[in-house]
Coordinates of C-alpha atoms in Angstrom, one line a residue:
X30 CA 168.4 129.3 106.3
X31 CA 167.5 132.8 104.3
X32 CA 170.5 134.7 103.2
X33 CA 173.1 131.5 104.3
X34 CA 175.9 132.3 102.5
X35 CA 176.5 128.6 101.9
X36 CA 173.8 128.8 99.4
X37 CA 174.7 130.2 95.9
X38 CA 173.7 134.1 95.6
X39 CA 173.0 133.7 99.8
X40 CA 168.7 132.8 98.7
X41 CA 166.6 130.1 100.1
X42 CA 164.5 129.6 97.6
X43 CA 163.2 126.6 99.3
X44 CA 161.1 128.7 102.2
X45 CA 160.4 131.2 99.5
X46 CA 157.8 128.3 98.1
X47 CA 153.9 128.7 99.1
X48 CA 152.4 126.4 101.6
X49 CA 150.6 124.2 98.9
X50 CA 153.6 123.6 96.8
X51 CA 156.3 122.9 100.1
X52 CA 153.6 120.2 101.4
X53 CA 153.4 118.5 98.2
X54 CA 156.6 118.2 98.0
X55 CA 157.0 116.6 101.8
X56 CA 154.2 114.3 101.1
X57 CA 156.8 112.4 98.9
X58 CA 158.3 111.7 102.2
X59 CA 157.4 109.2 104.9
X60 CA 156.1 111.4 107.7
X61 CA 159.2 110.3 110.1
X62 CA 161.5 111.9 107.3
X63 CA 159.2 115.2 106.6
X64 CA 158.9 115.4 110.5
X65 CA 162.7 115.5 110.6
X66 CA 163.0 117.7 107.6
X67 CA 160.7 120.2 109.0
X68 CA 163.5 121.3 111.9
X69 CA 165.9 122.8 109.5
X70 CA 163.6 125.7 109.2
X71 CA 161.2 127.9 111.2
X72 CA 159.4 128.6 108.3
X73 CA 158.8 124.8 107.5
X74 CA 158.3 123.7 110.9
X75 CA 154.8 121.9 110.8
X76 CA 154.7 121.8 107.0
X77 CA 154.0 118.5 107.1
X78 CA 151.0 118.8 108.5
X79 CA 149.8 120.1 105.6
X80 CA 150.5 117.5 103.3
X81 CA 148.2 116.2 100.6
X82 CA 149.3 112.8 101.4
X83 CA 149.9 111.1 104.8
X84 CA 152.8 109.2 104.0
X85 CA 153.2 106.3 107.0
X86 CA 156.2 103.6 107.0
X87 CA 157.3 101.2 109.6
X88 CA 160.4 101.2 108.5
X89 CA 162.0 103.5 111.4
X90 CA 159.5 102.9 113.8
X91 CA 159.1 98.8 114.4
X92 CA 158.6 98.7 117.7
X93 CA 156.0 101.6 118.3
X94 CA 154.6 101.4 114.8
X95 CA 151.0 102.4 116.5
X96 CA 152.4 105.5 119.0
X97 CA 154.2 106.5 115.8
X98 CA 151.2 106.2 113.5
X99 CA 148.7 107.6 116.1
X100 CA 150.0 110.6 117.0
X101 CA 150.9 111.4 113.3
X102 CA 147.3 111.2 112.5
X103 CA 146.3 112.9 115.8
X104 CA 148.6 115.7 114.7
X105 CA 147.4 116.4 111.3
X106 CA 146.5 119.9 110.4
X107 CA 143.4 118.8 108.8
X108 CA 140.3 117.6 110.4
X109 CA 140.1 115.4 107.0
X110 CA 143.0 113.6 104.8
X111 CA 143.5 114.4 101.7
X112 CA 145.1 111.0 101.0
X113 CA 146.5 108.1 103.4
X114 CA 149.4 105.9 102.1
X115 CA 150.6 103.3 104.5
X116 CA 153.4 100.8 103.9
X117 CA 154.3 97.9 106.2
X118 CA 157.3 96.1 106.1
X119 CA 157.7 94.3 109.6
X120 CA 156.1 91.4 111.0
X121 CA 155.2 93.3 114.5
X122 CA 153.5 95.7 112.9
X123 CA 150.7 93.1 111.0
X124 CA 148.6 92.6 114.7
X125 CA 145.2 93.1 115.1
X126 CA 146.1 96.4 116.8
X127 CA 147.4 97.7 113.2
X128 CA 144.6 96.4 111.6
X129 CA 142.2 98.4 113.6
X130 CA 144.0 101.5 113.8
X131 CA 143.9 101.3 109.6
X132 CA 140.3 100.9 109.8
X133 CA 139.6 104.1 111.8
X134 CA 142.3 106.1 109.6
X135 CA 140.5 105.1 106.9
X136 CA 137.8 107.1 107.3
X137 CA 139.2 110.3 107.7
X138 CA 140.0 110.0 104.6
X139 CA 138.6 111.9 101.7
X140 CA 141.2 111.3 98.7
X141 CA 142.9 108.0 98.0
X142 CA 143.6 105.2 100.2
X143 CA 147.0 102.9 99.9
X144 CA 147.6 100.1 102.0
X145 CA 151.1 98.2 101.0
X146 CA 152.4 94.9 103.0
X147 CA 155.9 94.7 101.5
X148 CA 157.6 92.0 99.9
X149 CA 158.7 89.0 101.9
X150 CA 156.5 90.0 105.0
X151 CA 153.4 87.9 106.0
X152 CA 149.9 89.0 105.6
X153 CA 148.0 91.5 107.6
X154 CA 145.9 90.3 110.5
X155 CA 141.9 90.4 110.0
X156 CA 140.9 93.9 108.4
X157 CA 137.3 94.9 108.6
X158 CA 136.5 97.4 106.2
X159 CA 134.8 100.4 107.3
X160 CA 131.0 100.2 106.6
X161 CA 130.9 103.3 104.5
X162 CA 134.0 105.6 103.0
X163 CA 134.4 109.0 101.5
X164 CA 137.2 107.9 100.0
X165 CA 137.5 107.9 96.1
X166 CA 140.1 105.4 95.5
X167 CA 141.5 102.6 97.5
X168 CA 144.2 99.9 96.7
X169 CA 144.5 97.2 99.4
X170 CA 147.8 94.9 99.3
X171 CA 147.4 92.7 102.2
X172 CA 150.8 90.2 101.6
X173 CA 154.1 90.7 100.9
X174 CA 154.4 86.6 100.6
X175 CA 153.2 85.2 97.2
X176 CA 151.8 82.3 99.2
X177 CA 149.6 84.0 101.6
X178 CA 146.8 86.7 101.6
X179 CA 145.3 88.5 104.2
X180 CA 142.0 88.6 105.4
X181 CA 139.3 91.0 104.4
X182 CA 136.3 91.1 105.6
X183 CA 133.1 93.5 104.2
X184 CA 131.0 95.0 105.7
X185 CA 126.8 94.6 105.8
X186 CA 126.2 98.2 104.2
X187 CA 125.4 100.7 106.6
X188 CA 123.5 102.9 103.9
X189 CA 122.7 102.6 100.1
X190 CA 125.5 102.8 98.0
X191 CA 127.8 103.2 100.9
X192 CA 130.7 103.5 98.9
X193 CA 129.2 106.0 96.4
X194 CA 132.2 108.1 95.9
X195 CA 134.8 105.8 94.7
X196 CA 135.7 105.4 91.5
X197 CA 139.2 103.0 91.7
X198 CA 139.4 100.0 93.7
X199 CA 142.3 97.5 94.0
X200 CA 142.4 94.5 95.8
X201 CA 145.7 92.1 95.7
X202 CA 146.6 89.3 97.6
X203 CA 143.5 89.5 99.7
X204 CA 141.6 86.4 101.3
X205 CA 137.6 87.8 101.1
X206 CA 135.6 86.7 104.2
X207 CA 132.4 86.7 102.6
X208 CA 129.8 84.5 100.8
X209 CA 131.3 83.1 97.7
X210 CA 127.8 84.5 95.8
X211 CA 128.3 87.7 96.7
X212 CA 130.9 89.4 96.1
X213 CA 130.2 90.5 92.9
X214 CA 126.9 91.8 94.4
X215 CA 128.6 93.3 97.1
X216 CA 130.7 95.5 94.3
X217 CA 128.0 96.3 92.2
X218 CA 125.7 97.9 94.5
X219 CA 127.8 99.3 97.1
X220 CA 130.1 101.1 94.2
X221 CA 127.9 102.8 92.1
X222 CA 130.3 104.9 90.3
X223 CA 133.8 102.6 89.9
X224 CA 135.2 103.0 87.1
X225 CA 138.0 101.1 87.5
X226 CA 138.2 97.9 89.3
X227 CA 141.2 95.3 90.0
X228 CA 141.0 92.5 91.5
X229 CA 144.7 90.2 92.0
X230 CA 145.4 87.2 94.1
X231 CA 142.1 87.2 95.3
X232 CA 140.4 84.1 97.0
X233 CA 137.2 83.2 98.8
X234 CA 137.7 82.2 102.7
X235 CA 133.8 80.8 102.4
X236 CA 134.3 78.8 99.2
X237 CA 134.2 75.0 99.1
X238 CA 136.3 73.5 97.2
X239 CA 137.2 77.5 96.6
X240 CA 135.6 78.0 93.4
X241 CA 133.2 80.7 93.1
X242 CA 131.4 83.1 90.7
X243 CA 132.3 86.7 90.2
X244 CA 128.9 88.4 88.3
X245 CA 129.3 92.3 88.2
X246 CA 127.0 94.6 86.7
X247 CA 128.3 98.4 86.8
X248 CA 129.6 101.2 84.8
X249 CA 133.5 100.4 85.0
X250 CA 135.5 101.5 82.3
X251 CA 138.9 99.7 83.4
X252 CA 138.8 95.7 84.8
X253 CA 142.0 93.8 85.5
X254 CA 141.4 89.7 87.0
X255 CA 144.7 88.7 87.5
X256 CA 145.6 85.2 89.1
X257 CA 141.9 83.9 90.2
X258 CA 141.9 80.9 90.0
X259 CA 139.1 79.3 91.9
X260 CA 136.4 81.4 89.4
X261 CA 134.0 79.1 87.6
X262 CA 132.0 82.1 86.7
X263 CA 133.1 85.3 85.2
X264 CA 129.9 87.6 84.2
X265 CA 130.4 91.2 83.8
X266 CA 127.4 93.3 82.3
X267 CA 129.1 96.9 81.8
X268 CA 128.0 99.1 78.5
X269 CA 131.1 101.8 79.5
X270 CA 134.0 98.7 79.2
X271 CA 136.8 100.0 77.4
X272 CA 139.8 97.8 78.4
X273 CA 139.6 93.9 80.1
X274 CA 142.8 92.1 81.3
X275 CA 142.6 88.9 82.3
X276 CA 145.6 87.0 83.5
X277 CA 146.8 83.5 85.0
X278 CA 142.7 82.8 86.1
X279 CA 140.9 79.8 85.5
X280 CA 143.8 77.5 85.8
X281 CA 142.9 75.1 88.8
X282 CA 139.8 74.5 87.1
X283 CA 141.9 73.4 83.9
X284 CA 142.9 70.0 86.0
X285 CA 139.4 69.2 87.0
X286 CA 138.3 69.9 83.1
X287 CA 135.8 72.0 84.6
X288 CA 133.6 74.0 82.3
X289 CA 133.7 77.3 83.1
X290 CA 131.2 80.6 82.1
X291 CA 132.4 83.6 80.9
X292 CA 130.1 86.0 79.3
X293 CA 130.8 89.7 78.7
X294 CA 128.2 92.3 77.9
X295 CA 129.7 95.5 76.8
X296 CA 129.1 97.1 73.7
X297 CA 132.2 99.6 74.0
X298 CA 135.0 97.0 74.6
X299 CA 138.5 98.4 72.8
X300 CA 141.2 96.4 74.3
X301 CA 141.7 92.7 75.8
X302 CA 144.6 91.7 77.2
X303 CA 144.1 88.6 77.7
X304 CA 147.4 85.6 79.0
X305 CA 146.9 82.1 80.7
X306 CA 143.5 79.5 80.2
X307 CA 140.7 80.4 78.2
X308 CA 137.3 78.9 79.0
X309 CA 135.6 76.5 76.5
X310 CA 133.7 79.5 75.3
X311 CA 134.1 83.4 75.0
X312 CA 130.8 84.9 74.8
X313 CA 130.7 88.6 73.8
X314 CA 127.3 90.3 73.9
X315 CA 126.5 91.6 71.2
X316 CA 129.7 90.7 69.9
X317 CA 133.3 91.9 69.9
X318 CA 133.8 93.7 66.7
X319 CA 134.3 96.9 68.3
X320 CA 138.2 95.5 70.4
X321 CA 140.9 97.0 68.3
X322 CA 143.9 96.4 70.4
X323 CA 144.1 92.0 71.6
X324 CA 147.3 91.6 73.9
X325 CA 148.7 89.4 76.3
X326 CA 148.2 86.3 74.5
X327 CA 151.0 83.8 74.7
X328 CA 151.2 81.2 71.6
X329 CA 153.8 77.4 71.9
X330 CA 155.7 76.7 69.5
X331 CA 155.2 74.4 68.2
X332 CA 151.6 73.6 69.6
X333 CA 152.2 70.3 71.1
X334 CA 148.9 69.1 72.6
X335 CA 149.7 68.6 76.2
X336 CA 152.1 71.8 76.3
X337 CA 149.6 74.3 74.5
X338 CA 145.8 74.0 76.6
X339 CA 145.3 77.2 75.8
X340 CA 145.5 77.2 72.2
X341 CA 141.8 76.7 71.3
X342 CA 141.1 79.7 73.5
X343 CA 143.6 81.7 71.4
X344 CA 142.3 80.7 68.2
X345 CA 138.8 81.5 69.2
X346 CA 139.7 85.0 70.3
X347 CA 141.3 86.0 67.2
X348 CA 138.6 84.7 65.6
X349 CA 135.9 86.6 67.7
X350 CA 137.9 89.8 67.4
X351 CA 139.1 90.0 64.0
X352 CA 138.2 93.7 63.2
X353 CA 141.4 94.5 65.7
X354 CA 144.1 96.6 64.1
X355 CA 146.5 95.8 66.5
X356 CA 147.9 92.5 68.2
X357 CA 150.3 91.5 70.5
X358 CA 152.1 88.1 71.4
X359 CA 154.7 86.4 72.7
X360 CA 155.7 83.0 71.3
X361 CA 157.2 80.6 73.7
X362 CA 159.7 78.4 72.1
X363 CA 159.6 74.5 73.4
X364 CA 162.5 73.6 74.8
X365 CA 163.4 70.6 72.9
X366 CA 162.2 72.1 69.6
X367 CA 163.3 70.2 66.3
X368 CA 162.4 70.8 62.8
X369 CA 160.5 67.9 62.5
X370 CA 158.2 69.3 65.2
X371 CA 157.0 72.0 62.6
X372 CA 154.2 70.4 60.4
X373 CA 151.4 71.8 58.0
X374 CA 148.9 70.6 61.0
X375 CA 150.6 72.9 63.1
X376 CA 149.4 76.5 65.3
X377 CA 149.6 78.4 62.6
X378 CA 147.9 76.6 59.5
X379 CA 145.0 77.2 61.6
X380 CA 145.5 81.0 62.3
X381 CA 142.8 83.0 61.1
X382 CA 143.7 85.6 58.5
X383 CA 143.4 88.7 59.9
X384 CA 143.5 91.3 57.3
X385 CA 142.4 94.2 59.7
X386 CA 146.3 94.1 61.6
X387 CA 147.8 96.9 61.1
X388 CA 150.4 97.2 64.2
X389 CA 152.1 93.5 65.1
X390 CA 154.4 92.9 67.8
X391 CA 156.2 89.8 68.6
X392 CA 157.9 88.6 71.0
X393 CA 160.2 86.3 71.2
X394 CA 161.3 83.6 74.2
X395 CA 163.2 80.9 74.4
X396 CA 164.5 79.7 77.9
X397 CA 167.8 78.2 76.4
X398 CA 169.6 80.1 73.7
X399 CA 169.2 77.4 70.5
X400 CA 171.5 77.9 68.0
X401 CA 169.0 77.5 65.2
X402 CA 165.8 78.6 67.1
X403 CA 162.9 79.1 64.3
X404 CA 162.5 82.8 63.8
X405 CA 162.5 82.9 60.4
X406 CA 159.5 80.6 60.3
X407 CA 157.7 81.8 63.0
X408 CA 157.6 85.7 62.0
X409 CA 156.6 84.6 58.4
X410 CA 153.9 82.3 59.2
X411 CA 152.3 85.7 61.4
X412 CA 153.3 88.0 58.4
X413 CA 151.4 85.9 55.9
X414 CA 147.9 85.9 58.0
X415 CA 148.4 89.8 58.4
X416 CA 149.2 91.0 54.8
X417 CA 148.5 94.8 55.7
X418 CA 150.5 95.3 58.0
X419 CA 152.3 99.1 58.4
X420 CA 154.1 98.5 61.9
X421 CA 156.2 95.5 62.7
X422 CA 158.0 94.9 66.2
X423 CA 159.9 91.9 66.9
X424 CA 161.9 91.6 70.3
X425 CA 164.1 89.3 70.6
X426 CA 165.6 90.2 74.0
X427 CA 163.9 87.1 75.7
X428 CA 165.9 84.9 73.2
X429 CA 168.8 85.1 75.0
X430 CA 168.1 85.7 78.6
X431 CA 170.7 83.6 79.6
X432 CA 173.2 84.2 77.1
X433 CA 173.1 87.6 77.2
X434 CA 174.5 88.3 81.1
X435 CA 177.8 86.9 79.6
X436 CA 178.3 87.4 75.8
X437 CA 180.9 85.2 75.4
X438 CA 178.8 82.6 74.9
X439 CA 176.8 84.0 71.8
X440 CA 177.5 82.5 69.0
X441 CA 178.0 85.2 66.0
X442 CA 179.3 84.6 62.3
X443 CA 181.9 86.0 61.0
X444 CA 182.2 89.6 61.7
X445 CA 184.5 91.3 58.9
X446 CA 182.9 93.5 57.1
X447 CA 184.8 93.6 54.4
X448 CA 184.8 89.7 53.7
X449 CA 180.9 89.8 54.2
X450 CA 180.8 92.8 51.3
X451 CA 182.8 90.9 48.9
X452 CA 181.0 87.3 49.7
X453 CA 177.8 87.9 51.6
X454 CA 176.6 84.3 51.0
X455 CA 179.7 82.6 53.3
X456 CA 178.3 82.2 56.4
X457 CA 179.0 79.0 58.0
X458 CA 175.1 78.6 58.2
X459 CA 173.8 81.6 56.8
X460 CA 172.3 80.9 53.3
X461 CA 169.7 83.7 52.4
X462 CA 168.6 81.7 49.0
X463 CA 167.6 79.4 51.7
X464 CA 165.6 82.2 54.1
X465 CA 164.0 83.1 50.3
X466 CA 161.6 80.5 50.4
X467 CA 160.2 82.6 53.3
X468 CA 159.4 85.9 51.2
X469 CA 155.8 87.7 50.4
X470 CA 154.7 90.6 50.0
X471 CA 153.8 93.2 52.3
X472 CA 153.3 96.4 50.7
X473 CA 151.7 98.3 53.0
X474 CA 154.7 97.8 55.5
X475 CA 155.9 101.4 56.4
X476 CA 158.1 100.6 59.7
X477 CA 160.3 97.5 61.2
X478 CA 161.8 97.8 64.6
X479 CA 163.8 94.8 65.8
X480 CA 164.6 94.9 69.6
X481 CA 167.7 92.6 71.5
X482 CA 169.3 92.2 68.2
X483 CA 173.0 89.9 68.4
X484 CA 173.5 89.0 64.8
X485 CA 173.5 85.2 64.8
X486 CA 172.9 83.3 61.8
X487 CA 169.2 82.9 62.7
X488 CA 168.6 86.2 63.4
X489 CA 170.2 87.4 59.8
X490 CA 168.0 84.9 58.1
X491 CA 165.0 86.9 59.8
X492 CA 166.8 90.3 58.3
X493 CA 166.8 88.7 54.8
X494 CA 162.9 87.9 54.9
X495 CA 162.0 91.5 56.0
X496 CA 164.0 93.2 53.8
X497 CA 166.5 91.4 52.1
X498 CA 167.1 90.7 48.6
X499 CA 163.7 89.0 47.4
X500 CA 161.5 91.3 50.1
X501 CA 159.0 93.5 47.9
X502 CA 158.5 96.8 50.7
X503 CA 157.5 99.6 48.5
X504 CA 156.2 101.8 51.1
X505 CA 158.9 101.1 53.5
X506 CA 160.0 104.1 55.2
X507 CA 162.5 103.4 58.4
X508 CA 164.2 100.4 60.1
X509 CA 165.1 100.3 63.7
X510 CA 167.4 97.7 64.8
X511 CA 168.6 97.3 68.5
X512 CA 171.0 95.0 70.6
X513 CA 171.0 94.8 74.2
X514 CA 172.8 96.3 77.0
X515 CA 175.4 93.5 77.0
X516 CA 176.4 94.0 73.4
X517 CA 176.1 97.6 73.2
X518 CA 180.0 97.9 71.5
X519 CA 178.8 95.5 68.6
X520 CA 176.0 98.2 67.1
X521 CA 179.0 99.1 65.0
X522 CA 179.2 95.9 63.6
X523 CA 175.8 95.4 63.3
X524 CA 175.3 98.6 61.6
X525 CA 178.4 97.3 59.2
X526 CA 176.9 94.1 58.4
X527 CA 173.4 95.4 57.7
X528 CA 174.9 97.9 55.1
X529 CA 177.2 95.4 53.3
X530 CA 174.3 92.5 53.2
X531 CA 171.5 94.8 52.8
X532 CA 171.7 98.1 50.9
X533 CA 168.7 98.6 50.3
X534 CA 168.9 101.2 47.2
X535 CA 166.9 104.6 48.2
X536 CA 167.9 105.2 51.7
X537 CA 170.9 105.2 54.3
X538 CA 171.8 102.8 57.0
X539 CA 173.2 105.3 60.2
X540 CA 174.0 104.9 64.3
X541 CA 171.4 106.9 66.1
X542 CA 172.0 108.9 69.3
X543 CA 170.3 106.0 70.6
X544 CA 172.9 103.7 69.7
X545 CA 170.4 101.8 67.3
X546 CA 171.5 100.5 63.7
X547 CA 168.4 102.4 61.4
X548 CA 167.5 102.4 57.9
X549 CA 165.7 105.6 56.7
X550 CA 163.9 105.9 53.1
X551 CA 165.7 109.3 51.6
X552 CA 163.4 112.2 51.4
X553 CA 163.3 112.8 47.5
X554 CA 161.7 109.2 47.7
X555 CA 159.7 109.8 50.9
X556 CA 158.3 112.8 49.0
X557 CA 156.9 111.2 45.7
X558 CA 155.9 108.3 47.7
X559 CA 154.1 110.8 49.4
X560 CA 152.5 112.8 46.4
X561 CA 151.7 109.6 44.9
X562 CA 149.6 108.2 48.0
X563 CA 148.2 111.8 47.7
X564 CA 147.1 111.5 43.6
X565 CA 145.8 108.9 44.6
X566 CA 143.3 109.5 47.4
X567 CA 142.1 112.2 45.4

């Protein structure tokens, strides 16, 4: 290919690239595609070999998966790989055959190991993980098929710390053949320096009924428990712990009213993400003043008894962490939601105040588009338990999930700007005097951003309480407001109504590049608001 005229000037610059940066760019490539790749040009003819990563499909090779896979690895320029990335997507290659050829691949390897079953395909017969690994990461996804998990089994450790050079491990959809005591054992003493662990769809062959412990005592920095169920216990003793996300675990246990032990000792915990049941009691050694970021939580509105379990747990983690600066939720709207619903005894007139929020985010779901769905109430009962707030996102995209594949059956008020500039009261339900009773102060609120935006009636009565006509926001510097893709040709309109119902003296309502309706605070204004925060600080 050098010097083919075909090219502009007649230069491949292709071959012209050194051997390091031509196999990284093949090891994008399955190695059936590189391989292929490799005959346009002498000079990358065997290239492949070289590759930081072994990339192995199925996908053109179904039938002789293994001859494929064998000789790819017995070809290999390198007595050691770098890293092995394997992805199966056919039920004849999930036999005990491919599960034995993994296990010897997998210790060649001295970088990263990735083992994928695609979606839709049945697990992966029996895999026996290799007694000891050089590896320093592995992520193991034995099931494409959210109902099933394939089989792994560990090892009896062939020498301490076998596993002593990982430092990420990944498990998903993965049935453990092992006692149900000991896997957390198992982790902590055979992976002395993970620091990041996950652990998804994972279940206990051994356990009867399938509930089991998980107890791990390491120096992790990162731990994700996402949809365990069956775990009664959940003890981690790690004094590095900087983020915890648990998801969807606990919940089988929630219909046998099971009481279940969670106790966390780590002194260094920032962030907890944490969505699904909450055990009676969430016991942070010492204690959990140093989490600054809570997210994940998912609140009912409104908190009817049998719909919201997890509401005690929520209240009790805000509670435990309320020196966070940061929080975010996601209200689920009930379905058949009426006003009367909404009482004093409700979720949030037992909110804690959390005066430490600084950055709220909010988002809001509803499975069927309601034509009077609560926002209005719902922001301003969070606004008035976080009165310093600086940073306010609401999203509103999940509000009309439906709706919004076919606009046509939104509902919007009227859309003549010049009628709404004259009379801005004369909605057909609009009444901002009404959406007044709503209003406090916030006067530490720098920045609003509203995502999924439409402009129905509900969703102006939420414009009016953040910054309509009775809204004190003395340090507000910039709105954001955004539609979605859908209604992408009504930003105009949006952008007109905002300016006709909302001036807003001391800034200017403009269409971003981004196609977003924003409000920015002028800079003569910006500038003393500035000087006086300045005076003073000093």
């Amino acid at each position: 290919m050098a010097g083919d005229p075909r090219l502009p000037g007649g230069i491949d610059r292709i071959s012209g690239l050194t051997d390091d940066l031509l196999g990284h760019i093949l090891s994008f490539m399955p190695v059936w595609e590189a391989v292929r790749l490799s005959a346009l040009s002498r000079r990358w003819r065997g290239a492949w070999a070289h590759a930081p990563v072994l990339n192995i499909s199925d996908k053109q090779h179904p039938d002789r998966f293994l001859d494929f896979a064998g000789a790819a690895l017995a070809r290999y320029g390198q007595p050691d790989i770098p890293s092995l990335a394997v992805t199966i997507g056919r039920r004849s290659s999930l036999g005990p055959a491919t599960a034995a050829w993994l296990r010897g691949a997998m210790e060649h390897v001295v970088g990263s190991i990735r083992v994928q079953v695609d979606r839709h395909t049945p697990p992966l017969d029996q895999l026996v993980l290799p007694r000891s690994l050089r590896a320093t990461a592995m992520a193991l996804d034995l099931s494409g098929d959210v109902l099933s998990k394939g089989v792994l089994v560990l090892p009896e450790p062939a020498e301490p710390a076998p596993f002593r050079r990982m430092t990420e491990l990944s498990l998903s959809s993965v049935r453990l053949q092992v006692q149900p005591d000991r896997l957390g054992e198992f982790l902590s003493s055979c992976f002395p320096q993970l620091r990041k662990l996950r652990l998804r769809k994972v279940c206990n062959v051994a356990a009867e009924p399938r509930l089991w412990p998980l107890m791990l005592d390491m120096d992790m920095l990162e731990l994700e428990v996402d949809s365990i169920h069956q775990l009664t216990v959940l003890q981690v003793v790690a004094a590095k712990l900087r983020l915890l996300i648990v998801r969807h675990c606990f919940e089988s246990l929630a219909v046998l009213r099971a009481d279940i032990v969670f106790k966390v000792f780590a002194p260094g915990l920032e962030v907890i993400s944490w969505t699904g049941w909450f055990p009676k009691q969430l016991n942070f050694l010492p204690d959990a003043q140093c989490v600054r970021r809570l997210s994940g939580i998912i609140v009912n509105w409104p908190s009817i008894s049998w719909a919201d379990y997890c509401l005690p747990g929520v209240m009790q983690l805000l509670e435990t962490c309320c020196g966070a600066d940061r929080l975010d939720l996601c209200v689920d709207i009930y379905d058949g939601w009426v006003p009367s619903m909404v009482s004093k005894q409700d979720f949030m007139e037992r909110m804690p105040h959390l005066p430490n929020i600084r950055t709220l985010s909010l988002t809001i779901v509803a499975i069927l588009r309601m034509l009077r769905s609560p926002i209005g109430e719902i922001v301003f009962c969070f606004l008035r338990r976080c009165p310093n707030l600086t940073l306010l996102h609401i999203d509103l995209s999940t509000l009309h999930q439906f709706t919004r594949q076919d606009p046509r059956y939104l509902v919007f008020p009227e859309d003549d700007a010049e009628t709404k500039a004259a009379k801005p009261c004369q909605d057909r339900e609009y009444d901002p005097r009404k959406a007044h009773k709503y209003q406090l102060r916030l006067g530490s609120l720098r920045k609003i951003r509203i995502s999924g935006f439409a402009g129905t009636d509900a969703e102006m009565e939420l414009a009016d309480l953040l910054f309509g006509i009775g809204a004190e926001r003395s340090a507000l510097e910039g709105i954001s407001i955004s539609s979605f893709a859908q209604l992408k040709g009504r930003i105009g309109r949006i952008a007109q109504k905002m300016r006709a119902r909302f001036p807003l003296v001391g800034g200017r309502w403009e269409i971003s590049s981004l196609e977003e309706s924003t409000w920015t605070k002028n800079n003569d204004g910006l500038e003393r608001s500035n000087a006086l925060r300045s005076t003073t600080i000093m």
